[in-house]
PDB file of C-alpha atoms in Angstrom:
ATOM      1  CA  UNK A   1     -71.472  12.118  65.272  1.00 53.00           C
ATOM      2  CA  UNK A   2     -68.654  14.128  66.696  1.00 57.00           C
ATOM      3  CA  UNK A   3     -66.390  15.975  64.399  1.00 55.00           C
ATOM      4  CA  UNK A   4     -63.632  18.590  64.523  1.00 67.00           C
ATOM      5  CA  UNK A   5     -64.609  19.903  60.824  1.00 73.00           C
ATOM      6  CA  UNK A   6     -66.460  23.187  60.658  1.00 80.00           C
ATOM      7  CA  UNK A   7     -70.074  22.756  58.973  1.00 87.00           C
ATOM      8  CA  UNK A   8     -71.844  25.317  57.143  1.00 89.00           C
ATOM      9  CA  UNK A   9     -74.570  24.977  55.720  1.00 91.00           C
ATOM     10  CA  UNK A  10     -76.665  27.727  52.841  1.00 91.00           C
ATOM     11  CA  UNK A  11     -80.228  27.608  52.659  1.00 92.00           C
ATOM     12  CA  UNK A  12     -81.191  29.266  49.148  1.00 89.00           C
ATOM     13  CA  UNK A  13     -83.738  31.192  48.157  1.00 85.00           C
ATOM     14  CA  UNK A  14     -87.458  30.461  46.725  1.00 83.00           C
ATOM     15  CA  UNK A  15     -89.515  31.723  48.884  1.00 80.00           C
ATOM     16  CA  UNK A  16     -92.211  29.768  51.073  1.00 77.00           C
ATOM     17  CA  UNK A  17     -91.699  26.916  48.344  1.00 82.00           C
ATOM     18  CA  UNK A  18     -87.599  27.078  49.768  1.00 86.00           C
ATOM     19  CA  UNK A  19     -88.908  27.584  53.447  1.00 85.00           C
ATOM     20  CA  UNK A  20     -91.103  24.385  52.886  1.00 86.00           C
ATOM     21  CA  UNK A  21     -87.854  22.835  51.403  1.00 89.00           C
ATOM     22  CA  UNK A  22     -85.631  23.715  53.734  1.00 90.00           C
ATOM     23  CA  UNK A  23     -87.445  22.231  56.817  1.00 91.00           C
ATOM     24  CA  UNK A  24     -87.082  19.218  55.246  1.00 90.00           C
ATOM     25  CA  UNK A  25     -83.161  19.815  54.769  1.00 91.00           C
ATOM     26  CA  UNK A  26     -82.738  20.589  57.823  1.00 93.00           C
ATOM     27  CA  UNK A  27     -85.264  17.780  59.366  1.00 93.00           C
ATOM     28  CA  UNK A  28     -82.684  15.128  57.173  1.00 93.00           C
ATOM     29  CA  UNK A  29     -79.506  16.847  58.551  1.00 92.00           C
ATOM     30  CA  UNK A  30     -80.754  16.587  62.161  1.00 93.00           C
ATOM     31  CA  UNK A  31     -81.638  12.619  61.147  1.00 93.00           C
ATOM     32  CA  UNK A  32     -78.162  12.197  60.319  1.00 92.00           C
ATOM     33  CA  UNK A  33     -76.554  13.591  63.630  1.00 90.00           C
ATOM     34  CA  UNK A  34     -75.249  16.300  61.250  1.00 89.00           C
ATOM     35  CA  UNK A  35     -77.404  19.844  62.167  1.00 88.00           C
ATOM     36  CA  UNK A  36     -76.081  19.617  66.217  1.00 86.00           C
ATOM     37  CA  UNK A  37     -72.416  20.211  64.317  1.00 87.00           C
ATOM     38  CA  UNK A  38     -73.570  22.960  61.882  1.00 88.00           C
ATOM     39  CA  UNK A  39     -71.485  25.837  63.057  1.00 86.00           C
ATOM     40  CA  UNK A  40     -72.563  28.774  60.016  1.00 87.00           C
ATOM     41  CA  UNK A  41     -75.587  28.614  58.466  1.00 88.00           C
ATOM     42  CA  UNK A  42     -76.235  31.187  55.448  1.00 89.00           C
ATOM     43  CA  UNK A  43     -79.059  32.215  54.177  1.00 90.00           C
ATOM     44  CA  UNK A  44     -81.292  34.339  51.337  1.00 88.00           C
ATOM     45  CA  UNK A  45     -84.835  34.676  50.486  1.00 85.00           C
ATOM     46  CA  UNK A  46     -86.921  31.913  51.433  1.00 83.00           C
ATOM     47  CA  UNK A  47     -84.246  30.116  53.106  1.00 88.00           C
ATOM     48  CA  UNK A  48     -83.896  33.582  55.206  1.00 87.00           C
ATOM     49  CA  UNK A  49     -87.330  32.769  56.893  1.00 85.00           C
ATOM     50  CA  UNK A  50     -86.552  28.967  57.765  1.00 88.00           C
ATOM     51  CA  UNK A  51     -83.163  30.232  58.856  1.00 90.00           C
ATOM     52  CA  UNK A  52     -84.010  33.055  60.987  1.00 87.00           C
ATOM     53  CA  UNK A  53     -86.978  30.942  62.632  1.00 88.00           C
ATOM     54  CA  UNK A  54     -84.531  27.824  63.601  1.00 89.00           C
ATOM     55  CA  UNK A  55     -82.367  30.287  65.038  1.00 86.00           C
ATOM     56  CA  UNK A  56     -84.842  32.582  67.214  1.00 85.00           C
ATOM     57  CA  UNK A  57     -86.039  28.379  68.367  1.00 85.00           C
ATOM     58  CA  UNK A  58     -85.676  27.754  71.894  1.00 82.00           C
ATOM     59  CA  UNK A  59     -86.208  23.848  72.402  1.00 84.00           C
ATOM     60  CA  UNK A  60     -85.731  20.716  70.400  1.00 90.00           C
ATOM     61  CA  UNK A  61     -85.704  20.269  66.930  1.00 90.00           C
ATOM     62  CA  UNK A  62     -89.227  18.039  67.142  1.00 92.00           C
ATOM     63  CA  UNK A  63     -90.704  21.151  68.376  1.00 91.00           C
ATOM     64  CA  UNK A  64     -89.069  23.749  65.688  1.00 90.00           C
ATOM     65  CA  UNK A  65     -90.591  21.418  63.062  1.00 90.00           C
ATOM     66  CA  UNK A  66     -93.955  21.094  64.549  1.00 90.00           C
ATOM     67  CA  UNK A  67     -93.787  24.718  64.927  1.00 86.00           C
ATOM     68  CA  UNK A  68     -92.625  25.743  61.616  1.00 86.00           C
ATOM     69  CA  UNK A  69     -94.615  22.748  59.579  1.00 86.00           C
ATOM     70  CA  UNK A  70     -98.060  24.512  61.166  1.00 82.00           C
ATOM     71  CA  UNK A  71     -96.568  28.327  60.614  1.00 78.00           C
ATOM     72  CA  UNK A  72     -95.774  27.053  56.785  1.00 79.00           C
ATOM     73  CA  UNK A  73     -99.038  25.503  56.311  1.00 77.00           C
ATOM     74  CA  UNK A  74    -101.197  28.627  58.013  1.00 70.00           C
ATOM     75  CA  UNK A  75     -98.378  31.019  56.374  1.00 61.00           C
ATOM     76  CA  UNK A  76     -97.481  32.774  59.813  1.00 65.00           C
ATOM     77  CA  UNK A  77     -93.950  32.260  59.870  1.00 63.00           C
ATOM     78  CA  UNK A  78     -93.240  36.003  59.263  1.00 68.00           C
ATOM     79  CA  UNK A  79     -95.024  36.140  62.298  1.00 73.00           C
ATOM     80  CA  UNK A  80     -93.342  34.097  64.263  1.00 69.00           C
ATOM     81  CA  UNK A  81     -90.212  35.671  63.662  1.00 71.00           C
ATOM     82  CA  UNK A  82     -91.628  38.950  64.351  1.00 77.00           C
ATOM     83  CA  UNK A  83     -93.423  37.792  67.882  1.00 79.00           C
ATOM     84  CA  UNK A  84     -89.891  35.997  68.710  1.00 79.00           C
ATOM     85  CA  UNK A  85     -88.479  37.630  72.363  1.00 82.00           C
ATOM     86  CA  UNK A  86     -85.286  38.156  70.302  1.00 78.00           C
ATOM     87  CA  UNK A  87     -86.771  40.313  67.900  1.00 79.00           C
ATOM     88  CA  UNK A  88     -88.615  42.505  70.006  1.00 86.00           C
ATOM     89  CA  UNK A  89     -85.729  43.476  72.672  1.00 85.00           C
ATOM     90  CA  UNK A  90     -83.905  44.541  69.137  1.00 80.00           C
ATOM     91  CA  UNK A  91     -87.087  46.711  68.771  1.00 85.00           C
ATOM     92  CA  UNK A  92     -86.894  48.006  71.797  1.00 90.00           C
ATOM     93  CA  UNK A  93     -83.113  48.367  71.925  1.00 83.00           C
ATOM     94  CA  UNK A  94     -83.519  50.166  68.790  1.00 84.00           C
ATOM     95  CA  UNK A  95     -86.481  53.014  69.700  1.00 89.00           C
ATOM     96  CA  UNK A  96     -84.369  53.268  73.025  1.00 87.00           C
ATOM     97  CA  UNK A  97     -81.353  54.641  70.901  1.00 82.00           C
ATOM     98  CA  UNK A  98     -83.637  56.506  68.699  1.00 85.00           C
ATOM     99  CA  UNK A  99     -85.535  58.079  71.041  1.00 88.00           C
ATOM    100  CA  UNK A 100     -82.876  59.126  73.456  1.00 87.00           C
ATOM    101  CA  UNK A 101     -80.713  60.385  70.417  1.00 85.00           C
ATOM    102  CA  UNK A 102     -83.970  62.479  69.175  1.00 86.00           C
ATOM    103  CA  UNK A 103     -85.108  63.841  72.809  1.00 88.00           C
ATOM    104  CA  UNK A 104     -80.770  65.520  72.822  1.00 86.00           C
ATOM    105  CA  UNK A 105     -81.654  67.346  70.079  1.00 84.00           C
ATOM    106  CA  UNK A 106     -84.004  69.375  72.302  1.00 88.00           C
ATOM    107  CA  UNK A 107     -81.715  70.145  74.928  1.00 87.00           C
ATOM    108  CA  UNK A 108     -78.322  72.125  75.341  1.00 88.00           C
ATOM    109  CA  UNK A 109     -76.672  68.372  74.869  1.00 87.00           C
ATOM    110  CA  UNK A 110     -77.616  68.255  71.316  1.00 87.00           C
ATOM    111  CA  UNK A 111     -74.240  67.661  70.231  1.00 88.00           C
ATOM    112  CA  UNK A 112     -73.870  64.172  72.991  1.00 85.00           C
ATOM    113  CA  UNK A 113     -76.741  62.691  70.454  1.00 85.00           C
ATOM    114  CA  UNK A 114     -74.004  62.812  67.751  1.00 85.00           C
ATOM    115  CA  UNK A 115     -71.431  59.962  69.785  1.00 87.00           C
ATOM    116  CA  UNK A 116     -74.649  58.331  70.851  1.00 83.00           C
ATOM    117  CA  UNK A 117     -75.831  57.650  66.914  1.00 84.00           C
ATOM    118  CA  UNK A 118     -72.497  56.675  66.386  1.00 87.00           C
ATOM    119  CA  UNK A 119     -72.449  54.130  69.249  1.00 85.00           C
ATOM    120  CA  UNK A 120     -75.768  52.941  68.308  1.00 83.00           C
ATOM    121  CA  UNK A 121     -74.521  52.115  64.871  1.00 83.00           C
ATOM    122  CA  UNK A 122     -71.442  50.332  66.251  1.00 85.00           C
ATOM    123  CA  UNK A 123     -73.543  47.758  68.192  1.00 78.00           C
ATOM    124  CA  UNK A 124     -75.832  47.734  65.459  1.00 77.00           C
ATOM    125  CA  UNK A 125     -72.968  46.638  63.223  1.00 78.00           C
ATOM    126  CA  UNK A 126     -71.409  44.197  65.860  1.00 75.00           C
ATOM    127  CA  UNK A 127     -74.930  42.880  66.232  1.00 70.00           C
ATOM    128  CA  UNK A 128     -75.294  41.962  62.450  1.00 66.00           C
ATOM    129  CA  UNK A 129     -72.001  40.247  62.389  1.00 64.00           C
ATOM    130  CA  UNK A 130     -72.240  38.249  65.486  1.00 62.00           C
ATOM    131  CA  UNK A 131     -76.050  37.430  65.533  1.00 55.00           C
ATOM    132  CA  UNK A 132     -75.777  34.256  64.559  1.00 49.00           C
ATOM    133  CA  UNK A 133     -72.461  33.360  66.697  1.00 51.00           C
ATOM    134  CA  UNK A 134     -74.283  33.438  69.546  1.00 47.00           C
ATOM    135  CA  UNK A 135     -76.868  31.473  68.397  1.00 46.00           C
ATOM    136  CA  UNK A 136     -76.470  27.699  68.739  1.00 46.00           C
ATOM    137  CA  UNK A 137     -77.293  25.837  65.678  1.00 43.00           C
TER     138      UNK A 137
END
């Protein structure tokens, strides 16, 4: 299904009840030929965790749902998103700033750590917003 219409879809809230129910949206959008168009996806709550998870996926969609249907069932997703490669370079990107910010303030370059906070919460911002951009849904 090709089409020159932006898709966005919102996956509400509900908890692992709306995670549960949102595999299943998603499993009948991808039947249609409709998810590989999806070009925002928005999400809260439950839908948050099915979101974030088919996002941080690296692979087919077979293999997200596998994945997710056993993470629902054993209730690890919250672990998978954590363990995800994405999440932990943000960790790591994160304690970098932090750290090398903190270790300025015992030095004569305590005032540098003040641009470097701000910097840090410049990308931070322009990583919130464009997340999900670079993502392909």
């Amino acid at each position: 299904m090709t089409s020159t219409k932006k898709i966005g879809v919102a996956l509400s809230g509900g908890g692992y009840r709306a995670a549960v129910y949102h595999l299943g949206t998603l499993k009948k959008l991808h039947y249609l030929g409709v998810l590989d168009n999806v070009e925002k996806l928005s999400t809260i709550s439950g839908g948050s965790i099915i979101g974030a998870a088919y996002c941080l996926h690296e692979g087919d969609f077979k293999s997200f749902e596998e994945k997710m249907f056993n993470a629902l069932t054993n209730k690890s997703v919250i672990g998978y998103v954590l363990r995800s490669w994405k999440f932990i370079r943000l960790v790591i990107l994160v304690l970098a700033f932090v750290g090398f910010a903190l270790s300025l303030q015992f030095t004569h370059f305590a005032i540098l750590s003040i641009p470097i906070i701000i910097l840090f919460f410049i990308c931070w911002l322009n990583f919130s917003l464009n997340f999900f951009r670079s993502v392909k849904l």
